[in-house]
PDB file of C-alpha atoms in Angstrom:
ATOM      1  CA  MET A  13     -27.795  16.161   3.292  1.00 40.00           C
ATOM      2  CA  GLU A  14     -24.897  13.706   3.473  1.00 46.00           C
ATOM      3  CA  VAL A  15     -21.599  14.853   2.006  1.00 47.00           C
ATOM      4  CA  SER A  16     -19.990  12.354  -0.347  1.00 50.00           C
ATOM      5  CA  VAL A  17     -16.561  10.954   0.426  1.00 48.00           C
ATOM      6  CA  TYR A  18     -15.205  12.601  -2.725  1.00 49.00           C
ATOM      7  CA  GLN A  19     -16.486  16.014  -1.619  1.00 52.00           C
ATOM      8  CA  ARG A  20     -14.944  15.614   1.844  1.00 50.00           C
ATOM      9  CA  ILE A  21     -11.599  14.574   0.390  1.00 51.00           C
ATOM     10  CA  THR A  22     -11.404  17.326  -2.197  1.00 52.00           C
ATOM     11  CA  GLU A  23     -12.968  20.257  -0.356  1.00 56.00           C
ATOM     12  CA  ASN A  24     -10.832  22.957   1.128  1.00 52.00           C
ATOM     13  CA  ASN A  25      -7.438  21.597   0.170  1.00 54.00           C
ATOM     14  CA  ASP A  26      -4.425  22.583  -1.856  1.00 55.00           C
ATOM     15  CA  ILE A  27      -4.448  19.516  -4.087  1.00 53.00           C
ATOM     16  CA  ILE A  28      -5.345  20.083  -7.721  1.00 55.00           C
ATOM     17  CA  THR A  29      -7.649  17.104  -8.147  1.00 56.00           C
ATOM     18  CA  ASP A  30      -7.587  17.053 -11.951  1.00 58.00           C
ATOM     19  CA  PHE A  31      -3.833  16.649 -11.809  1.00 58.00           C
ATOM     20  CA  TRP A  32      -3.725  13.750  -9.410  1.00 57.00           C
ATOM     21  CA  THR A  33      -6.749  11.911 -10.773  1.00 59.00           C
ATOM     22  CA  ASP A  34      -5.398  12.127 -14.323  1.00 61.00           C
ATOM     23  CA  ASN A  35      -1.806  11.383 -13.399  1.00 83.00           C
ATOM     24  CA  LEU A  36      -1.990   9.225 -10.287  1.00 88.00           C
ATOM     25  CA  LEU A  37      -1.097   5.999 -12.057  1.00 91.00           C
ATOM     26  CA  GLU A  38       1.949   7.628 -13.632  1.00 91.00           C
ATOM     27  CA  LEU A  39       3.010   8.956 -10.221  1.00 91.00           C
ATOM     28  CA  ILE A  40       2.722   5.454  -8.767  1.00 94.00           C
ATOM     29  CA  LEU A  41       4.698   3.901 -11.630  1.00 95.00           C
ATOM     30  CA  ARG A  42       7.529   6.460 -11.597  1.00 95.00           C
ATOM     31  CA  LYS A  43      10.938   4.803 -11.411  1.00 95.00           C
ATOM     32  CA  ASP A  44      11.929   6.618  -8.200  1.00 96.00           C
ATOM     33  CA  ASN A  45       8.686   5.573  -6.494  1.00 97.00           C
ATOM     34  CA  LEU A  46       9.119   1.938  -7.554  1.00 97.00           C
ATOM     35  CA  ASN A  47      12.758   1.989  -6.376  1.00 97.00           C
ATOM     36  CA  LYS A  48      11.701   3.364  -3.001  1.00 98.00           C
ATOM     37  CA  ALA A  49       8.977   0.688  -2.776  1.00 98.00           C
ATOM     38  CA  TYR A  50      11.513  -2.015  -3.618  1.00 97.00           C
ATOM     39  CA  LYS A  51      13.848  -0.810  -0.854  1.00 97.00           C
ATOM     40  CA  LYS A  52      10.981  -0.782   1.651  1.00 97.00           C
ATOM     41  CA  VAL A  53       9.838  -4.309   0.755  1.00 97.00           C
ATOM     42  CA  LYS A  54      13.429  -5.544   0.853  1.00 96.00           C
ATOM     43  CA  SER A  55      14.046  -3.974   4.274  1.00 96.00           C
ATOM     44  CA  ASN A  56      10.875  -5.537   5.698  1.00 91.00           C
ATOM     45  CA  LYS A  57      12.064  -8.965   4.573  1.00 83.00           C
ATOM     46  CA  GLY A  58       9.151 -11.272   5.383  1.00 86.00           C
ATOM     47  CA  LYS A  59       8.190 -14.622   3.966  1.00 89.00           C
ATOM     48  CA  GLY A  60       7.220 -15.335   0.401  1.00 92.00           C
ATOM     49  CA  GLY A  61       3.666 -15.479  -0.831  1.00 95.00           C
ATOM     50  CA  ILE A  62       1.784 -18.231  -2.630  1.00 96.00           C
ATOM     51  CA  ASP A  63       4.333 -18.291  -5.481  1.00 96.00           C
ATOM     52  CA  GLY A  64       7.163 -19.133  -3.059  1.00 94.00           C
ATOM     53  CA  MET A  65       9.371 -16.232  -4.193  1.00 96.00           C
ATOM     54  CA  GLN A  66      11.343 -14.723  -1.325  1.00 95.00           C
ATOM     55  CA  VAL A  67      12.374 -11.066  -1.089  1.00 95.00           C
ATOM     56  CA  GLY A  68      15.839 -11.989  -2.402  1.00 94.00           C
ATOM     57  CA  GLY A  69      14.277 -13.086  -5.691  1.00 95.00           C
ATOM     58  CA  LEU A  70      12.463  -9.801  -6.264  1.00 95.00           C
ATOM     59  CA  LEU A  71      15.268  -7.853  -7.969  1.00 95.00           C
ATOM     60  CA  PRO A  72      16.035 -10.525 -10.605  1.00 96.00           C
ATOM     61  CA  CYS A  73      12.299 -10.912 -11.209  1.00 96.00           C
ATOM     62  CA  LEU A  74      11.885  -7.158 -11.679  1.00 95.00           C
ATOM     63  CA  LYS A  75      14.871  -6.918 -14.027  1.00 95.00           C
ATOM     64  CA  GLU A  76      13.249  -9.538 -16.230  1.00 96.00           C
ATOM     65  CA  ASN A  77       9.561  -8.595 -15.926  1.00 95.00           C
ATOM     66  CA  GLN A  78       9.270  -4.954 -14.851  1.00 95.00           C
ATOM     67  CA  SER A  79       8.282  -3.420 -18.187  1.00 95.00           C
ATOM     68  CA  GLU A  80       5.648  -6.093 -18.831  1.00 96.00           C
ATOM     69  CA  MET A  81       4.272  -5.666 -15.296  1.00 96.00           C
ATOM     70  CA  ILE A  82       4.065  -1.875 -15.716  1.00 95.00           C
ATOM     71  CA  GLN A  83       2.277  -2.248 -19.060  1.00 95.00           C
ATOM     72  CA  GLN A  84      -0.239  -4.651 -17.502  1.00 95.00           C
ATOM     73  CA  ILE A  85      -0.905  -2.156 -14.708  1.00 93.00           C
ATOM     74  CA  ARG A  86      -1.321   0.739 -17.174  1.00 91.00           C
ATOM     75  CA  LYS A  87      -3.785  -1.292 -19.245  1.00 90.00           C
ATOM     76  CA  GLY A  88      -5.744  -2.356 -16.147  1.00 89.00           C
ATOM     77  CA  LYS A  89      -4.896  -6.000 -16.773  1.00 94.00           C
ATOM     78  CA  TYR A  90      -2.641  -6.664 -13.779  1.00 94.00           C
ATOM     79  CA  LYS A  91      -4.094  -9.324 -11.487  1.00 94.00           C
ATOM     80  CA  PRO A  92      -2.649  -9.681  -7.989  1.00 95.00           C
ATOM     81  CA  ASN A  93      -1.998 -13.242  -6.876  1.00 96.00           C
ATOM     82  CA  PRO A  94      -4.022 -14.905  -4.132  1.00 96.00           C
ATOM     83  CA  VAL A  95      -2.490 -14.467  -0.687  1.00 96.00           C
ATOM     84  CA  ARG A  96      -0.865 -17.308   1.218  1.00 96.00           C
ATOM     85  CA  ARG A  97      -2.898 -18.034   4.358  1.00 96.00           C
ATOM     86  CA  VAL A  98      -1.036 -18.666   7.597  1.00 94.00           C
ATOM     87  CA  GLU A  99      -2.135 -18.950  11.200  1.00 93.00           C
ATOM     88  CA  ILE A 100       0.063 -17.533  13.953  1.00 90.00           C
ATOM     89  CA  PRO A 101      -0.618 -18.913  17.455  1.00 91.00           C
ATOM     90  CA  LYS A 102      -1.632 -16.278  20.008  1.00 89.00           C
ATOM     91  CA  GLU A 103      -0.631 -16.305  23.661  1.00 87.00           C
ATOM     92  CA  GLU A 104      -4.156 -17.392  24.539  1.00 84.00           C
ATOM     93  CA  LYS A 105      -4.208 -21.152  24.199  1.00 84.00           C
ATOM     94  CA  GLY A 106      -6.076 -22.378  21.157  1.00 85.00           C
ATOM     95  CA  ARG A 107      -6.383 -18.940  19.547  1.00 91.00           C
ATOM     96  CA  VAL A 108      -4.696 -18.004  16.284  1.00 92.00           C
ATOM     97  CA  ARG A 109      -4.150 -14.864  14.263  1.00 91.00           C
ATOM     98  CA  LYS A 110      -4.969 -15.406  10.599  1.00 93.00           C
ATOM     99  CA  LEU A 111      -2.735 -13.660   8.096  1.00 92.00           C
ATOM    100  CA  GLY A 112      -2.759 -13.351   4.336  1.00 95.00           C
ATOM    101  CA  ILE A 113       0.736 -12.977   2.905  1.00 96.00           C
ATOM    102  CA  PRO A 114       0.901 -11.403  -0.562  1.00 97.00           C
ATOM    103  CA  THR A 115       3.619 -12.265  -3.054  1.00 97.00           C
ATOM    104  CA  VAL A 116       6.669 -10.004  -2.928  1.00 97.00           C
ATOM    105  CA  VAL A 117       5.747  -8.514  -6.329  1.00 97.00           C
ATOM    106  CA  ASP A 118       2.270  -7.656  -5.052  1.00 98.00           C
ATOM    107  CA  ARG A 119       3.843  -6.174  -1.900  1.00 98.00           C
ATOM    108  CA  LEU A 120       6.026  -3.960  -4.091  1.00 98.00           C
ATOM    109  CA  ILE A 121       2.998  -2.680  -6.004  1.00 98.00           C
ATOM    110  CA  GLN A 122       1.011  -2.162  -2.790  1.00 97.00           C
ATOM    111  CA  GLN A 123       3.919  -0.214  -1.308  1.00 97.00           C
ATOM    112  CA  ALA A 124       4.257   1.962  -4.425  1.00 97.00           C
ATOM    113  CA  VAL A 125       0.531   2.773  -4.258  1.00 96.00           C
ATOM    114  CA  THR A 126       0.708   3.490  -0.520  1.00 95.00           C
ATOM    115  CA  GLN A 127       3.641   5.868  -0.962  1.00 96.00           C
ATOM    116  CA  GLU A 128       1.665   8.026  -3.385  1.00 92.00           C
ATOM    117  CA  LEU A 129      -1.805   7.810  -1.821  1.00 89.00           C
ATOM    118  CA  THR A 130      -0.838   8.421   1.801  1.00 86.00           C
ATOM    119  CA  PRO A 131       0.444  11.990   1.285  1.00 84.00           C
ATOM    120  CA  LEU A 132      -2.659  12.802  -0.775  1.00 78.00           C
ATOM    121  CA  PHE A 133      -5.310  11.442   1.565  1.00 75.00           C
ATOM    122  CA  GLU A 134      -3.808  11.500   5.056  1.00 73.00           C
ATOM    123  CA  PRO A 135      -4.211  15.284   5.512  1.00 70.00           C
ATOM    124  CA  GLN A 136      -7.819  15.105   4.314  1.00 68.00           C
ATOM    125  CA  PHE A 137      -9.172  12.898   7.100  1.00 65.00           C
ATOM    126  CA  PHE A 138     -11.079  14.718   9.785  1.00 54.00           C
ATOM    127  CA  ARG A 139      -8.804  15.593  12.689  1.00 52.00           C
ATOM    128  CA  GLU A 140     -11.236  14.246  15.264  1.00 46.00           C
ATOM    129  CA  GLN A 141     -11.628  10.925  13.508  1.00 60.00           C
ATOM    130  CA  LEU A 142      -9.784   8.148  15.338  1.00 54.00           C
ATOM    131  CA  ARG A 143      -7.858   6.013  12.916  1.00 54.00           C
ATOM    132  CA  VAL A 144      -4.698   4.007  12.757  1.00 56.00           C
ATOM    133  CA  GLN A 145      -1.797   6.233  11.841  1.00 58.00           C
ATOM    134  CA  THR A 146       1.669   4.931  11.237  1.00 59.00           C
ATOM    135  CA  GLY A 147       3.911   5.796  14.161  1.00 59.00           C
ATOM    136  CA  LYS A 148       1.201   7.326  16.356  1.00 60.00           C
ATOM    137  CA  GLU A 149       0.189   5.361  19.425  1.00 61.00           C
ATOM    138  CA  PRO A 150      -3.509   5.443  20.520  1.00 59.00           C
ATOM    139  CA  ALA A 151      -2.866   7.613  23.610  1.00 60.00           C
ATOM    140  CA  ARG A 152      -1.297  10.315  21.428  1.00 60.00           C
ATOM    141  CA  ARG A 153      -4.204  10.203  18.972  1.00 55.00           C
ATOM    142  CA  ILE A 154      -6.730  10.535  21.803  1.00 57.00           C
ATOM    143  CA  LYS A 155      -4.781  13.459  23.328  1.00 60.00           C
ATOM    144  CA  SER A 156      -5.018  15.314  20.028  1.00 58.00           C
ATOM    145  CA  LEU A 157      -8.791  15.395  20.363  1.00 54.00           C
TER     146      LEU A 157
END
């Protein structure tokens, strides 16, 4: 019998699932979490998305639109913008790396979500499962097996 993803994630852990499933959105939208996400996006700099807004324009945009954006997210009506497609040439002649660059507002929201979900789900993955982990090079992951 195959174990569902939900069962694997919630079995044998210290997380009270009713709490985080009922309150996850509020955790993501907490002011301190959004501030931390803003600082992370700002420190990463990066180019603007399809709307042309650069990271420097994020704070004024948030001051003007933050409460409306949060209400849209709470109501399930927030729609991320399409990503801006760019091609980065690779060292191999004629080859390119295709990237999708989200708007800085969408990056902020993605970062806020990541900051809350990572601590919840990271410990739940099977130890032997190879996966990309921030700050852990492949050789170190393989050694841990």
